[in-house]
Amino acid sequence: MANTWWEIQVTCSPLLEDTIFWRFEDWHGRGTASERWGQQSRVKAYFPQEQFCNVDLAALALRFQQDALCLGINELPDVTWHLIEDEDWSKSWKKYWHPQPIGDRLLINPAWMDPPTDSSRLVLKLDPGTAFGTGTHPTTQLCLEALEMRLSDAQPVTLADIGCGSGILSIGAILLGAQQVYAVDTDPLAVKATGENRALNSMDASRIQVTQGSIDSLKVSEPVDGILCNILAEIIVELIPHFNAIAKESTWGILSGVLLEQSKWVADTLEAHNWTVATLWRREDWCCLNIRRP
């Protein structure tokens, strides 16, 4: 029993993909993978057999359909599941993931693969485990590209990474020139994944300090230079009123996980708390808000 796994597969609109990843993370999935063709996404996740029964899985399928309706997505997701053996699970989600160049300088490289020898890019080794963030989703790519535009070795900065997931943004920031990152996530598995990926990239724990919790758990000694937040729009809107507590007049931010149709809601909330959107970058139906103090 312990070596048998549920493989849950969700075929859906790309607009629902982020929510599905978030749900699987919230339910403590043991690995996720996604692929996309045309106007369809397919997201897979893996859970120990004892974690769910067929009735539970039917309820999960209904939850995904409710999420689609709440987001105004008319095309309801198709959810299927079946049992696989342990060896199949360990190989299945990893086979879809390959080295991923991001922007002009970074290369996200799966921890179990040797990095390309013909690349001059900064290599970010990653094993996401159960945490969200592999570099394949548009929101993560947008955040890393925005970081590349912001950071340089000549101007070391201190950052806060709220909802750090796999630690991909924190590690990418250090590679791109940040001096220190304070990272937090409410999920203990994400905190564990960030710590493990930090070690995988031979980074000292003092440079990426990761803590379980939310923005009020950040152990910053003084205001930070930048705020990173790649979660869901609903959570970002809840966090915005607390940004000022860790910011100074020159602090900037990079926010993503936001659908285009949600961008005005997020921008209005930012304005109400003395922040402004400097630029909005778009990829597919997602956007990244580069923000600053007025």
PDB file of C-alpha atoms in Angstrom, residues 6-10 16 20 23-24 26-29 45 47 51-68 77-81:
ATOM      1  CA  TRP A   6      -2.632   8.072  -7.085  1.00  0.00           C
ATOM      2  CA  GLU A   7      -1.821   9.904 -10.296  1.00  0.00           C
ATOM      3  CA  ILE A   8      -4.410  12.685 -10.672  1.00  0.00           C
ATOM      4  CA  GLN A   9      -4.623  14.287 -14.097  1.00  0.00           C
ATOM      5  CA  VAL A  10      -6.489  17.541 -14.774  1.00  0.00           C
ATOM      6  CA  LEU A  16      -7.095  27.435 -14.277  1.00  0.00           C
ATOM      7  CA  ILE A  20      -4.757  23.727  -9.732  1.00  0.00           C
ATOM      8  CA  ARG A  23      -4.702  23.220  -4.716  1.00  0.00           C
ATOM      9  CA  PHE A  24      -2.254  20.347  -5.187  1.00  0.00           C
ATOM     10  CA  ASP A  26      -2.324  22.818  -0.350  1.00  0.00           C
ATOM     11  CA  TRP A  27      -3.220  19.110  -0.339  1.00  0.00           C
ATOM     12  CA  HIS A  28       0.467  18.195   0.050  1.00  0.00           C
ATOM     13  CA  GLY A  29       1.010  16.534  -3.306  1.00  0.00           C
ATOM     14  CA  ALA A  45      -0.029  15.354  -9.327  1.00  0.00           C
ATOM     15  CA  PHE A  47      -0.376  11.325  -3.747  1.00  0.00           C
ATOM     16  CA  GLN A  51      -4.216   9.755   1.458  1.00  0.00           C
ATOM     17  CA  PHE A  52      -7.401   9.527  -0.651  1.00  0.00           C
ATOM     18  CA  CYS A  53     -10.225   7.154  -1.483  1.00  0.00           C
ATOM     19  CA  ASN A  54     -12.389   7.314  -4.620  1.00  0.00           C
ATOM     20  CA  VAL A  55     -15.021   9.394  -2.818  1.00  0.00           C
ATOM     21  CA  ASP A  56     -12.366  11.949  -1.808  1.00  0.00           C
ATOM     22  CA  LEU A  57     -11.079  12.155  -5.363  1.00  0.00           C
ATOM     23  CA  ALA A  58     -14.577  12.740  -6.721  1.00  0.00           C
ATOM     24  CA  ALA A  59     -14.888  15.625  -4.255  1.00  0.00           C
ATOM     25  CA  LEU A  60     -11.573  17.053  -5.470  1.00  0.00           C
ATOM     26  CA  ALA A  61     -12.815  16.921  -9.055  1.00  0.00           C
ATOM     27  CA  LEU A  62     -15.905  18.865  -8.007  1.00  0.00           C
ATOM     28  CA  ARG A  63     -13.695  21.450  -6.268  1.00  0.00           C
ATOM     29  CA  PHE A  64     -11.761  22.067  -9.495  1.00  0.00           C
ATOM     30  CA  GLN A  65     -15.028  22.588 -11.359  1.00  0.00           C
ATOM     31  CA  GLN A  66     -16.158  25.082  -8.715  1.00  0.00           C
ATOM     32  CA  ASP A  67     -12.841  26.932  -9.040  1.00  0.00           C
ATOM     33  CA  ALA A  68     -13.371  27.206 -12.802  1.00  0.00           C
ATOM     34  CA  PRO A  77     -11.820  20.763 -16.221  1.00  0.00           C
ATOM     35  CA  ASP A  78     -11.699  17.046 -16.918  1.00  0.00           C
ATOM     36  CA  VAL A  79     -10.292  15.178 -13.908  1.00  0.00           C
ATOM     37  CA  THR A  80      -9.152  11.545 -13.971  1.00  0.00           C
ATOM     38  CA  TRP A  81      -7.145   9.384 -11.576  1.00  0.00           C
TER      39      TRP A  81
END
